Coordinates of C-alpha atoms in Angstrom, one line a residue:
X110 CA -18.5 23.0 50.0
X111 CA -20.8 24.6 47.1
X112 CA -17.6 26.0 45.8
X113 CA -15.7 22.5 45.8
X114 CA -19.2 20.8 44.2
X115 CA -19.2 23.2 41.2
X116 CA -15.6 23.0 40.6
X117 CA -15.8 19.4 40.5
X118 CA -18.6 19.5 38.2
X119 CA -17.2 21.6 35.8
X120 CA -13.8 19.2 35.8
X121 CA -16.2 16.4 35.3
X122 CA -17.6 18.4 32.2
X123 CA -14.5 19.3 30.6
X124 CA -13.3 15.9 31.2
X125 CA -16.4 14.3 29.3
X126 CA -15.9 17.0 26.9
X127 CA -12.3 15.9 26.2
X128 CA -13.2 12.7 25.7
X129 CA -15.5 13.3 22.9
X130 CA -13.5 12.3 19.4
X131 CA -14.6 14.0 16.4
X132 CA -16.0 12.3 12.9
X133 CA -16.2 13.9 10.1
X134 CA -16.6 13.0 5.9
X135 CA -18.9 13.5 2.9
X136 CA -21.4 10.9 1.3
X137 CA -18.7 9.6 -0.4
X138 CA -19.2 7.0 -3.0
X139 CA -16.6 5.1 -4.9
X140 CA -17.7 2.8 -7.8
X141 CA -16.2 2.2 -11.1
X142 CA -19.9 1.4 -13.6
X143 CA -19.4 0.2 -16.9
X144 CA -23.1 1.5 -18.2
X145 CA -22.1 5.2 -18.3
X146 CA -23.3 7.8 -21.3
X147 CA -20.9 10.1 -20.1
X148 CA -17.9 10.6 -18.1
X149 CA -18.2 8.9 -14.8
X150 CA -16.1 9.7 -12.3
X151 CA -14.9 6.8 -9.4
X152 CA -15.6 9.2 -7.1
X153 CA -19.7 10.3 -6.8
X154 CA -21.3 12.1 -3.4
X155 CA -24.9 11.1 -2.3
X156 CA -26.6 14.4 -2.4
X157 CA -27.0 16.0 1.2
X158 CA -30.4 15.5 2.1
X159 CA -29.3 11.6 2.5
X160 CA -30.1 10.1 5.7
X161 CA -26.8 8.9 7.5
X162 CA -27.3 5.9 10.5
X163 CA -24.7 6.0 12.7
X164 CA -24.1 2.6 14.0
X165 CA -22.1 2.1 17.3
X166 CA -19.7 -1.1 17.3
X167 CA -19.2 -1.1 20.7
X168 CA -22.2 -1.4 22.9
X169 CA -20.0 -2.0 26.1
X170 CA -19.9 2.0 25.9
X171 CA -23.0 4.5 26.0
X172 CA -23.4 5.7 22.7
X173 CA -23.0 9.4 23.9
X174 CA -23.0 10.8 20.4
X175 CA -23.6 14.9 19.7
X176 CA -23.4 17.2 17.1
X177 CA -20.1 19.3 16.4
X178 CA -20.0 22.8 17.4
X179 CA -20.2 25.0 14.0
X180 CA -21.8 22.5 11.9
X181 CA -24.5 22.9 10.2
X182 CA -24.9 19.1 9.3
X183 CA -28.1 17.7 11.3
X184 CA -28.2 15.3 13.6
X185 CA -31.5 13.5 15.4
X186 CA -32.1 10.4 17.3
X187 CA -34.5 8.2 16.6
X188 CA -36.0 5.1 18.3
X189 CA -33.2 2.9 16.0
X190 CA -30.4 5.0 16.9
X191 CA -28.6 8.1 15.6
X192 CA -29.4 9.6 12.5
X193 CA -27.4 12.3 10.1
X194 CA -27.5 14.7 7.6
X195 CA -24.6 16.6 5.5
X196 CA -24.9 20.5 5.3
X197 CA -26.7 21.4 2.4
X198 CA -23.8 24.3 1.9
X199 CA -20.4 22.5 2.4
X200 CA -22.3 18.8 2.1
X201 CA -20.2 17.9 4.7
X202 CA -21.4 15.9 7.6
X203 CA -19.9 16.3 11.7
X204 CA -20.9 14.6 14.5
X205 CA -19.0 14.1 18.2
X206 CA -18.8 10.2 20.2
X207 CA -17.0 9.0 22.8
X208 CA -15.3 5.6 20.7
X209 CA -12.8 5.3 17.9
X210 CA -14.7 4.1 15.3
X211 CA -18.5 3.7 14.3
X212 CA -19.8 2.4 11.3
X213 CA -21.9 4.6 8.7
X214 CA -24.8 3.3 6.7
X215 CA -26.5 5.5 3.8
X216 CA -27.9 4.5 0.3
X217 CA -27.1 5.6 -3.4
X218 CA -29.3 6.5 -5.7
X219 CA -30.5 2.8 -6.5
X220 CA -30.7 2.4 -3.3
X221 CA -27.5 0.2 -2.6
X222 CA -26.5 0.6 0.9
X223 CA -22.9 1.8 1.5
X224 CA -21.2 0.4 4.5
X225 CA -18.3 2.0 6.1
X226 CA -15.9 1.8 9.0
X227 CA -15.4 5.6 9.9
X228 CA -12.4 6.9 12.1
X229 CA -12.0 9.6 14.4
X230 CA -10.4 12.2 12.5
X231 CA -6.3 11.7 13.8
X232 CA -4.6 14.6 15.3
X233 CA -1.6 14.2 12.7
X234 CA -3.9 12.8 9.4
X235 CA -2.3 11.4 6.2
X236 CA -0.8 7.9 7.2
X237 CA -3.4 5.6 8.2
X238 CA -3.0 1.7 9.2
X239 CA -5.9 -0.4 8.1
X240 CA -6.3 -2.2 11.2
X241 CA -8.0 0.9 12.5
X242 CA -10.4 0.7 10.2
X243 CA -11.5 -2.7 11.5
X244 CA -9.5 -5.2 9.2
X245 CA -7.6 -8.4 10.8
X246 CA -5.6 -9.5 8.5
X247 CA -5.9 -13.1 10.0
X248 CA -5.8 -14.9 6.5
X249 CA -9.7 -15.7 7.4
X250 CA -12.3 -13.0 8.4
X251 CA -13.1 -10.7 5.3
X252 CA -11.8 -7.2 5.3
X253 CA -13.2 -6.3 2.5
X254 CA -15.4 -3.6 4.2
X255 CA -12.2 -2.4 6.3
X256 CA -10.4 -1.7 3.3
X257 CA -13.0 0.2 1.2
X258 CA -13.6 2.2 4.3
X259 CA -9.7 3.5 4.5
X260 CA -9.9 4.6 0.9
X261 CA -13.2 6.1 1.3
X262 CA -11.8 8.1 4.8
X263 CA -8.7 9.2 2.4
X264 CA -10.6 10.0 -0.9
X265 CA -12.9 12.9 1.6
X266 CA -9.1 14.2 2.5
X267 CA -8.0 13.9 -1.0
X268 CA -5.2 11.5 -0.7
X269 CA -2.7 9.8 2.3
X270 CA -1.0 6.6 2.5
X271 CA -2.9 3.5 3.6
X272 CA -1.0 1.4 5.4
X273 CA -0.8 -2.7 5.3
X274 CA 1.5 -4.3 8.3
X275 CA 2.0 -7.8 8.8
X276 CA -0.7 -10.1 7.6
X277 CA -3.3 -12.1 5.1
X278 CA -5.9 -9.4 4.3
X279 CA -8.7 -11.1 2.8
X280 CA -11.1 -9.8 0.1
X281 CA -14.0 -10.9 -1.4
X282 CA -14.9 -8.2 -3.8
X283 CA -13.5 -5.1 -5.6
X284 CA -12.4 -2.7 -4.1
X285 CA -12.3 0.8 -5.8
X286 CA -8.8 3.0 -5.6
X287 CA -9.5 6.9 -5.2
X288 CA -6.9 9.6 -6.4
X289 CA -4.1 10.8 -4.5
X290 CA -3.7 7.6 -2.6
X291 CA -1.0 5.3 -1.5
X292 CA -0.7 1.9 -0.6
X293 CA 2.3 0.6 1.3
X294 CA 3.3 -2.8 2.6
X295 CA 6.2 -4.0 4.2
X296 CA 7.3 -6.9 1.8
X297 CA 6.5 -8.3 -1.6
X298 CA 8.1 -11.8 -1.4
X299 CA 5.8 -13.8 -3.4
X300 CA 3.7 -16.8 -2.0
X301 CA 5.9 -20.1 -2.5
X302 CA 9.5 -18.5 -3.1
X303 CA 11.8 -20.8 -2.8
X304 CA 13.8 -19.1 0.3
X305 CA 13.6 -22.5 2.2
X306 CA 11.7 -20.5 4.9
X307 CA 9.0 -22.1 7.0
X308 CA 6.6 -18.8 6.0
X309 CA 5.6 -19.1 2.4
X310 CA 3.2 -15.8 2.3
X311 CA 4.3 -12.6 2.1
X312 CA 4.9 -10.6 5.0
X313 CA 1.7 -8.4 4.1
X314 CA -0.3 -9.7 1.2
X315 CA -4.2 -8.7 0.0
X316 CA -5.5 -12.5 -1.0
X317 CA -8.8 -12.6 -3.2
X318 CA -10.9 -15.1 -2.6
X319 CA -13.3 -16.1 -5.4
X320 CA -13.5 -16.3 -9.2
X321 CA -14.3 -13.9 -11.4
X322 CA -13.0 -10.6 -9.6
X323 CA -10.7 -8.0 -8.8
X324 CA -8.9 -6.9 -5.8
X325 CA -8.6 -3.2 -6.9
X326 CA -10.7 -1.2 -9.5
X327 CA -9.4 2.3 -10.9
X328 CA -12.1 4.4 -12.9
X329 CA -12.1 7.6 -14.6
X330 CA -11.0 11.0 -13.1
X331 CA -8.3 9.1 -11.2
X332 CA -4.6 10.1 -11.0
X333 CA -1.5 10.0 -8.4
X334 CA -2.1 6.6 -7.1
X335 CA 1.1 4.1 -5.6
X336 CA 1.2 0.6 -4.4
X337 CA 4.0 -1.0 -3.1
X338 CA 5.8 -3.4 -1.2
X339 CA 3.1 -5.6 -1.1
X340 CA 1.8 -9.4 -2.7
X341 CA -1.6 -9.2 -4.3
X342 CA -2.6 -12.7 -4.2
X343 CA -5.1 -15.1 -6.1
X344 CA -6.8 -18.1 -4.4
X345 CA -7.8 -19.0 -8.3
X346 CA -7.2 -18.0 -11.4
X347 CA -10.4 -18.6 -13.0
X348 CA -10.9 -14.7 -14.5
X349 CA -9.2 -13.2 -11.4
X350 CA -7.2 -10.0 -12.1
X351 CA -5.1 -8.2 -9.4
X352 CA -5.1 -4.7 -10.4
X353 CA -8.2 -3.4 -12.9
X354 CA -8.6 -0.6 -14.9
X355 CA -11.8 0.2 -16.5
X356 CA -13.0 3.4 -17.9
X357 CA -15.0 5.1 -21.5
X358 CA -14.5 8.7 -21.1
X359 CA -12.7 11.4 -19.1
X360 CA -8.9 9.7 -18.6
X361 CA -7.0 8.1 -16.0
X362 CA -3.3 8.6 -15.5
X363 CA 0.4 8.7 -13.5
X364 CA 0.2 5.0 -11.5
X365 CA 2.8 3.7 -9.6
X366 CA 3.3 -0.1 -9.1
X367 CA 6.5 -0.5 -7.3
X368 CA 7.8 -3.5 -5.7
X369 CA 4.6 -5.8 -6.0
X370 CA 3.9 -8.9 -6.9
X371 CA 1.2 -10.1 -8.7
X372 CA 0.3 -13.9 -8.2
X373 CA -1.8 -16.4 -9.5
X374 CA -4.3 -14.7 -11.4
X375 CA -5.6 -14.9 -14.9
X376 CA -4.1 -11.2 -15.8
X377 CA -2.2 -9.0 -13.4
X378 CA -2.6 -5.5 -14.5
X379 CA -6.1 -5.2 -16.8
X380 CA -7.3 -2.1 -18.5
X381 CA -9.5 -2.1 -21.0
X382 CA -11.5 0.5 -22.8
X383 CA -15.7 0.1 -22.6
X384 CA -17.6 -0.2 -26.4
X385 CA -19.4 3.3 -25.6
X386 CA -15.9 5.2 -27.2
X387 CA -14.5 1.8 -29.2
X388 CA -12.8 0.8 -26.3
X389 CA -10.5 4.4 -27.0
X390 CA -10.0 5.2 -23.0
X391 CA -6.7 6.9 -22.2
X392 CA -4.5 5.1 -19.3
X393 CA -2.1 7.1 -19.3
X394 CA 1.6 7.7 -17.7
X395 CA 2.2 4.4 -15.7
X396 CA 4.7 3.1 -14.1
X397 CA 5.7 -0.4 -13.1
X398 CA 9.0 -0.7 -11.0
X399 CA 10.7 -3.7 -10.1
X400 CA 7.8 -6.0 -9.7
X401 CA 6.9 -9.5 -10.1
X402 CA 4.3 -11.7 -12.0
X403 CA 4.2 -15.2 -11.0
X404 CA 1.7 -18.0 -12.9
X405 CA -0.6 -15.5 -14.1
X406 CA -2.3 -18.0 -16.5
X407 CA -3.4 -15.1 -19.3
X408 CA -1.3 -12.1 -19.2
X409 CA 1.2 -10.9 -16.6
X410 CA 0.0 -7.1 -18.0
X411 CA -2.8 -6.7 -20.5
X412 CA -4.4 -3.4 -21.9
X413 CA -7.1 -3.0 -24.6
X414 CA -7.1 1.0 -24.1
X415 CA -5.4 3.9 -25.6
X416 CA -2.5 3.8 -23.3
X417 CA 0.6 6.3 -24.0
X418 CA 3.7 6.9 -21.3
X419 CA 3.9 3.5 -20.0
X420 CA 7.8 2.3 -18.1
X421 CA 8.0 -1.3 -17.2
X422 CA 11.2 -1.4 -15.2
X423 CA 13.7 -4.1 -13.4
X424 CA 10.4 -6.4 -13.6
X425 CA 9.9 -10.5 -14.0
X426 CA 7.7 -12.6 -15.6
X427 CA 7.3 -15.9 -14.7
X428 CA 5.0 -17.6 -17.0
X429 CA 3.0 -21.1 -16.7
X430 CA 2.9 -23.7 -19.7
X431 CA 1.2 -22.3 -22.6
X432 CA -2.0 -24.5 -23.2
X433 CA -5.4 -24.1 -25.4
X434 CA -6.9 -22.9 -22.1
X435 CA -4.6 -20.4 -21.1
X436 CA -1.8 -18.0 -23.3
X437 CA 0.6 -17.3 -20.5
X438 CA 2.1 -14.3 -21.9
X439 CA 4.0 -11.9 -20.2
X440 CA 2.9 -8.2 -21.3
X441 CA 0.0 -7.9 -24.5
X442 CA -0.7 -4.3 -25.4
X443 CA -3.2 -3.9 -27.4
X444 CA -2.9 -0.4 -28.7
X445 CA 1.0 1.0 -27.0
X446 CA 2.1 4.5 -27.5
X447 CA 5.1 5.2 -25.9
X448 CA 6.0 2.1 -24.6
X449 CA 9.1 1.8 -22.9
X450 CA 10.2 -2.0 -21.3
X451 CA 14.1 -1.8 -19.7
X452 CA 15.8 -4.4 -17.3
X453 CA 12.7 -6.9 -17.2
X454 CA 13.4 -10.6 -17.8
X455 CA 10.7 -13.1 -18.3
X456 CA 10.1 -17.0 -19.4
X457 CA 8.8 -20.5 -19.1
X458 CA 10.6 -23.8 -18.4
X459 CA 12.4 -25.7 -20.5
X460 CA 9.8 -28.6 -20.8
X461 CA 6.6 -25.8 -20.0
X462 CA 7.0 -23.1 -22.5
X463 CA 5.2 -20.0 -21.7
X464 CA 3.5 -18.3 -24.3
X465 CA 4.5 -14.2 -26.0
X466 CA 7.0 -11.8 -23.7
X467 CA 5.7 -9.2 -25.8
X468 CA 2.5 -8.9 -27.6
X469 CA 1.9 -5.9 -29.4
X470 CA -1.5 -5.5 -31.4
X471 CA -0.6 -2.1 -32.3
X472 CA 1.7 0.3 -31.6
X473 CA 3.1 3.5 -31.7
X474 CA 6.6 4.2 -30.5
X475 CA 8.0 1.2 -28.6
X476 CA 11.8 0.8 -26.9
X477 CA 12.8 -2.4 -25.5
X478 CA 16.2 -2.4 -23.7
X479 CA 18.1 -4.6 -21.6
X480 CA 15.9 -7.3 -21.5
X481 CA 16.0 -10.7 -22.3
X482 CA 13.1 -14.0 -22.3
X483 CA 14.2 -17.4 -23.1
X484 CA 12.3 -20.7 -22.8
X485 CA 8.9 -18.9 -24.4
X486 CA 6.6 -20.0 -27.7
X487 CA 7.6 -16.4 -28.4
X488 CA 10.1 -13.6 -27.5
X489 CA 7.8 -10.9 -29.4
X490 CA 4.6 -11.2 -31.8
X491 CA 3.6 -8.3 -33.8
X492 CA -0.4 -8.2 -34.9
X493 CA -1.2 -11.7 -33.3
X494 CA -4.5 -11.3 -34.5
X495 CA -3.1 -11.2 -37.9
X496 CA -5.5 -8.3 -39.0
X497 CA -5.5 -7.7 -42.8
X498 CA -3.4 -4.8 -44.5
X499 CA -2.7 -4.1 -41.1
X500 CA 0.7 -1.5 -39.2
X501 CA 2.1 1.7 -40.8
X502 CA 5.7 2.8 -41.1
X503 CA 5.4 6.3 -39.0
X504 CA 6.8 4.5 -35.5
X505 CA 9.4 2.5 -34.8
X506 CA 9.6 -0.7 -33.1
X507 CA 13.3 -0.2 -31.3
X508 CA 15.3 -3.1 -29.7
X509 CA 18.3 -1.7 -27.7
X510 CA 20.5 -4.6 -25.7
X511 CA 18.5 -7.6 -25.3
X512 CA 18.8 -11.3 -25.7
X513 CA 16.4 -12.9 -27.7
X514 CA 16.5 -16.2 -28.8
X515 CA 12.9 -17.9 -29.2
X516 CA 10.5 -16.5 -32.2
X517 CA 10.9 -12.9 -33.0
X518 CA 7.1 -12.6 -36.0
X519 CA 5.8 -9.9 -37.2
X520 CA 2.6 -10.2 -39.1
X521 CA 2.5 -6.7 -40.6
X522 CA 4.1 -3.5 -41.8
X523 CA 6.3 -1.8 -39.1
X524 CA 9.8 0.1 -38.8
X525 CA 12.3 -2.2 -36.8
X526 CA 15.6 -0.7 -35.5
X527 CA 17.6 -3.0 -34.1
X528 CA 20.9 -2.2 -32.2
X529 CA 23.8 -4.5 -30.5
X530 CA 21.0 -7.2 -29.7
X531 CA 22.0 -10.9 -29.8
X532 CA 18.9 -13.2 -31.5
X533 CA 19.4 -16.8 -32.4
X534 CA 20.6 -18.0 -36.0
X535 CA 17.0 -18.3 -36.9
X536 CA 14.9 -15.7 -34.4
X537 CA 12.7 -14.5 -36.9
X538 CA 9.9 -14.6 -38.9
X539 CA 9.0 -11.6 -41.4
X540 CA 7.8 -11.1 -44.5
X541 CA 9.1 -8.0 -47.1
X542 CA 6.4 -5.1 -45.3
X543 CA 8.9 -5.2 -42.4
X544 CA 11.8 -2.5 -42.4
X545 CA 15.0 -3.1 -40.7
X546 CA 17.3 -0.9 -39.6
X547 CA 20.2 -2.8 -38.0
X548 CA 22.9 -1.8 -36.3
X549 CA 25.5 -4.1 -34.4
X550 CA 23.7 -7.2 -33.7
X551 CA 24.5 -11.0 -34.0
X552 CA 22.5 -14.2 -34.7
X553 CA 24.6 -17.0 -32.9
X554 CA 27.1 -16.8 -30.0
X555 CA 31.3 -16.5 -30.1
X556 CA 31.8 -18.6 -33.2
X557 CA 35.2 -19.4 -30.9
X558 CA 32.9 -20.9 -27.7
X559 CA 29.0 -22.1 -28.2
X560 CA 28.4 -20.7 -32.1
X561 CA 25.1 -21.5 -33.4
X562 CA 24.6 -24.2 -31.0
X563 CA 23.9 -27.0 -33.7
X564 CA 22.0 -24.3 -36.5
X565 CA 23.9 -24.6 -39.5
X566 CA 22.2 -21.7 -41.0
X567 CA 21.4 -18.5 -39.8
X568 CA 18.3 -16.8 -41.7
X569 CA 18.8 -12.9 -40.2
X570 CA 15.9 -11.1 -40.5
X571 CA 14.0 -13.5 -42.3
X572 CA 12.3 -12.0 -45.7
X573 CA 12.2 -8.3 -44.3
X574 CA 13.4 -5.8 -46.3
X575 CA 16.7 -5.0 -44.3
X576 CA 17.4 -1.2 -45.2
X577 CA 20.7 -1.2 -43.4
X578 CA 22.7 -3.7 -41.3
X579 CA 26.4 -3.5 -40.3
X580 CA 29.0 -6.5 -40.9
X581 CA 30.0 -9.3 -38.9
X582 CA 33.0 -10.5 -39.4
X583 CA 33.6 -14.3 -39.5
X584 CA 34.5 -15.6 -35.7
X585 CA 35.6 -19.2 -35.4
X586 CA 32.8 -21.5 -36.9
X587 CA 30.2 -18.1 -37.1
X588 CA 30.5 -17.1 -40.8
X589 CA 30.4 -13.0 -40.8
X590 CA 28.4 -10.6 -43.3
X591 CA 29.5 -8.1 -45.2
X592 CA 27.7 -4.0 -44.3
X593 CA 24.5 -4.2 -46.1
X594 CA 22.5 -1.3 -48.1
X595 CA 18.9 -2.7 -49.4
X596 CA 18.2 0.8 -50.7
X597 CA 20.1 3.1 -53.7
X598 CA 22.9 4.8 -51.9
X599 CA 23.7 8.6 -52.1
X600 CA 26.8 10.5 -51.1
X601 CA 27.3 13.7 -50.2
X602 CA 30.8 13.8 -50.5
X603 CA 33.9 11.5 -52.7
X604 CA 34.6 8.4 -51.4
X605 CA 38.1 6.3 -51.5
X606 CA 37.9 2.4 -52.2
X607 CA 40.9 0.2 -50.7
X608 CA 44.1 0.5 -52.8
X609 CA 46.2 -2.3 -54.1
X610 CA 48.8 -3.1 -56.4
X611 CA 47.7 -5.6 -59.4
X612 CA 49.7 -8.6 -58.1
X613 CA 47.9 -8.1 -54.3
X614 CA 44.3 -7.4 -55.9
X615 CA 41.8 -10.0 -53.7
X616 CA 41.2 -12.9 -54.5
X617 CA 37.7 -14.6 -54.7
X618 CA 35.8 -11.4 -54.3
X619 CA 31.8 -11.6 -55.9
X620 CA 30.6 -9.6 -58.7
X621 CA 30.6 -6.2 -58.5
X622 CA 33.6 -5.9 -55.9
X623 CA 34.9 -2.5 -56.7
X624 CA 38.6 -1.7 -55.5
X625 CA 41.5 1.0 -56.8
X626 CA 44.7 -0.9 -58.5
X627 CA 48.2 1.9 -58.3
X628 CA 49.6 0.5 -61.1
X629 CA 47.2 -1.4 -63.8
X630 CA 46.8 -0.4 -67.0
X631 CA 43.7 1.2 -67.7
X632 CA 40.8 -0.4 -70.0
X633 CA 42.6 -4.4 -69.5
X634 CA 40.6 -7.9 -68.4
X635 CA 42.1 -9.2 -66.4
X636 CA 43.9 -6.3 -65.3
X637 CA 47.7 -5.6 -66.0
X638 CA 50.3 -4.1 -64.4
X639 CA 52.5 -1.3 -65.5
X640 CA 50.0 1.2 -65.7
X641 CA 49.2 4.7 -63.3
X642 CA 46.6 3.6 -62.1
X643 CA 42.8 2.4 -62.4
X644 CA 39.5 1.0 -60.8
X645 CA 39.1 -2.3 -61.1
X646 CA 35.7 -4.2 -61.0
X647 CA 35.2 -8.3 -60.5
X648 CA 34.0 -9.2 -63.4
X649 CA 33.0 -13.0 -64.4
X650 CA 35.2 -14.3 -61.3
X651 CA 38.0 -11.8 -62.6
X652 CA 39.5 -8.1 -62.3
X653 CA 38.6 -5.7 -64.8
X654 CA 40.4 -2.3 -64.9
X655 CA 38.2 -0.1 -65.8

């Protein structure tokens, strides 16, 4: 029988033992400050010697909580409840309890508390559902906490995907994005599509509630970071913003929006550079795939930063009715290096114009291609701001394949090359600073089908000093142009006008027409045949053989 007793005991142990689930992390902090002397990096640590309370959220069980074998993090009890302390070595805190999840409490060094949701640590870590981490996703109760808590349990592993199943995940304030992470839905139909389904939501969507906020926050030192597949959503749009970059010194870079949707706030995508550095952050390397902006009363995408590598790819733009309270533009970059916009379509209504698809304070190289806007106050704006002696000739402006028909201004000195687009017989608005290089494009539709669509005259490029621009010829009620030069022209090599014989010399040619006539007679106004052979010039309405 005392054999029997002591087995049974020691199953009992090992049992309870097995039980145990094991918790472990850092005195993580993420915060984005906007005060900072230095770099500041979104990711801080309380020192070790903080004092961690472990809070159990589920009283039903005895809080049988113990320290991990190996650890040299501290744990005590108190008359409150459990206490901890990190290792003063590794500054890594361990402890041992029998549920899934308890809450940590600790303060930073103002002596804010941090709250967090903490996880047993999974036997197979690096995709994590939020739910575990407390949040409901009802459309109601606040998950704020439940979400901050998941990236903070990633950040201390240094990156995994956070996942977002079905449901209305509510914040209330911003919550900071850590390096290395991923977020991942499992749909991004915006809020009111018109599908004709009874479900207007998306099937997972993160909805701010509030004004004046932000549903995510990226600082400095951050990098690798992916959302997709998901609806970031705006109760109202009174200084909302979906996605928010801020940052002074050390940079931020290679983002990955894909699939999102961005609805109903005042700007979708914000980064902005703080006054400590002139508002000269780096954001760089981003990408944004395939994703939508929907009534986003300011900007769909607005940076005032020193951004460089950005790719805005297969997206759209839908845009409210440009008012005196709100722009509705599509994309305003304030300073863009290396700015490349392909396959994205944007506009207004017919009766609600929206306001600029592109709005480009500054720039250095920029590529649009394949794009196309129509029922804006603007297609693309150039130095809105219209800043004295402002732009440079260095980069290039480049339009590739688009369709642009409302205003095309720029309101300072740039390099434009232009290739195959089609614009409307009176797109833009430029003064002689501007430098086109043109290759290709057209001003008015078949002159055979729709034409100029009631425009009798077509102004090109406006005033700009056009440098080069291939012909159109004439096409139905579309009158052509001829290849134009605006600059001296060199060759490198002998060049051979047409050839005609005097009787079949053009007629009603302009000044300056230069052809070669086989058989004129040298030095004769208007030429004469019976010659060998001679240039001939249009003169005065008339050949001249030269």
């Amino acid at each position: 029988m005392r054999k029997i007793a002591i087995l049974l005991f020691a199953f009992i142990f090992l049992q309870d033992l097995s039980a145990q689930n094991k918790f472990e992390g850092y005195n993580i902090i993420l915060e984005v400050p906007e005060d900072q002397k230095q770099t500041a990096c979104a990711i801080r640590y309380a020192p070790p010697s903080t004092e961690i309370k472990i809070v159990d959220l589920n009283r039903a069980t005895p809080a049988k909580i113990s320290p991990c074998a190996g650890s040299t993090a501290k744990l005590s009890q108190t008359g409150s409840g459990f206490v901890l302390k990190a290792g003063e070595t590794d500054f890594k805190w361990c402890f041992q309890a029998e549920d899934k999840r308890y809450q940590i409490k600790f303060k930073d060094s103002s002596g804010k508390e941090v709250v967090y949701n903490w996880i047993a640590t999974p036997e197979n870590p690096g995709i994590y559902n939020v739910k575990d981490f407390g949040a409901v996703g009802d459309g109601i109760t606040d998950d704020t906490v439940a979400i901050k808590s998941a990236l903070a349990f990633i950040a201390t592993r240094n990156g995994g995907t956070l996942q977002f199943p079905e449901g209305d995940f509510v914040v209330t304030s911003p919550i900071v994005l850590p390096s290395g992470v991923t977020i991942q839905g499992v749909g991004s139909l915006g809020t009111g599509s018109p599908t004709n389904n009874v479900v207007q939501k998306a099937a997972s969507r993160i909805k701010l509630k509030g004004t004046n906020s932000s549903i995510f926050r990226i600082g400095e030192c951050t990098e690798r970071v992916q959302i997709r597949d998901i609806e970031l959503y705006a109760e109202s749009s009174d200084k909302t913003i979906g996605i928010e970059a801020v940052g002074a010194y050390n940079s931020s870079q290679d983002f990955f929006f894909e699939r999102v949707t961005f609805n109903n706030f005042f700007r979708g995508i914000y980064v902005r550079g703080l006054p400590q550095t002139d508002k000269a952050w780096q954001f760089d390397y981003i990408k944004v795939k395939n994703c939508r902006f929907i009534y986003n009363t300011d900007a769909g995408i607005y940076s005032y930063a020193r951004n460089a590598g950005w790719k805005i790819e297969g997206c759209v733009f839908i845009n409210p009715k440009r008012t005196e309270s709100q722009k509705a533009d599509s994309m305003t970059f304030w300073h863009a290096g290396f700015v490349l916009i392909q396959d994205t379509f944007g506009g207004g209504f017919p009766n609600a114009k929206g306001g600029i698809f592109i709005n480009i304070i500054d720039n250095s190289n920029v590529t649009v291609i394949g794009s196309q806007t129509e029922s804006m106050t603007y297609s693309f704006v150039y130095n809105e701001p219209r800043f004295p002696y402002h732009g440079d000739y260095s980069y290039p402006i480049t339009f590739i394949n688009n369709i642009f028909g409302d205003p095309i201004e720029f309101r300072g000195r740039r390099t434009f090359v232009s290739i195959g687009n089609l614009y409307g017989p009176r797109t833009f608005i430029a003064d002689p600073s501007v430098r086109v290089y043109s290759v290709g494009d057209r001003f008015c539709y078949d002159g055979n089908i729709l034409g100029c669509q009631g425009t009798a005259q077509q102004n090109g490029f406006d005033k700009a000093t056009v440098i080069m621009m291939t012909a159109q010829p004439d096409d139905g009620s579309v009158k052509g142009h001829s290849t134009f030069f605006g600059t001296d022209v060199k060759f490198g090599a002998p060049i051979q006008t047409p050839s005609f014989k005097q009787e079949n010399l053009p007629k009603d040619k302009p000044n300056g027409s230069l052809v070669y006539c086989e058989n004129c007679k040298r030095n004769t106004t208007p030429c004469e045949s019976g010659g060998s052979g001679a240039p001939a010039m249009m003169v005065a309405g008339q050949w001249s053989c030269l």
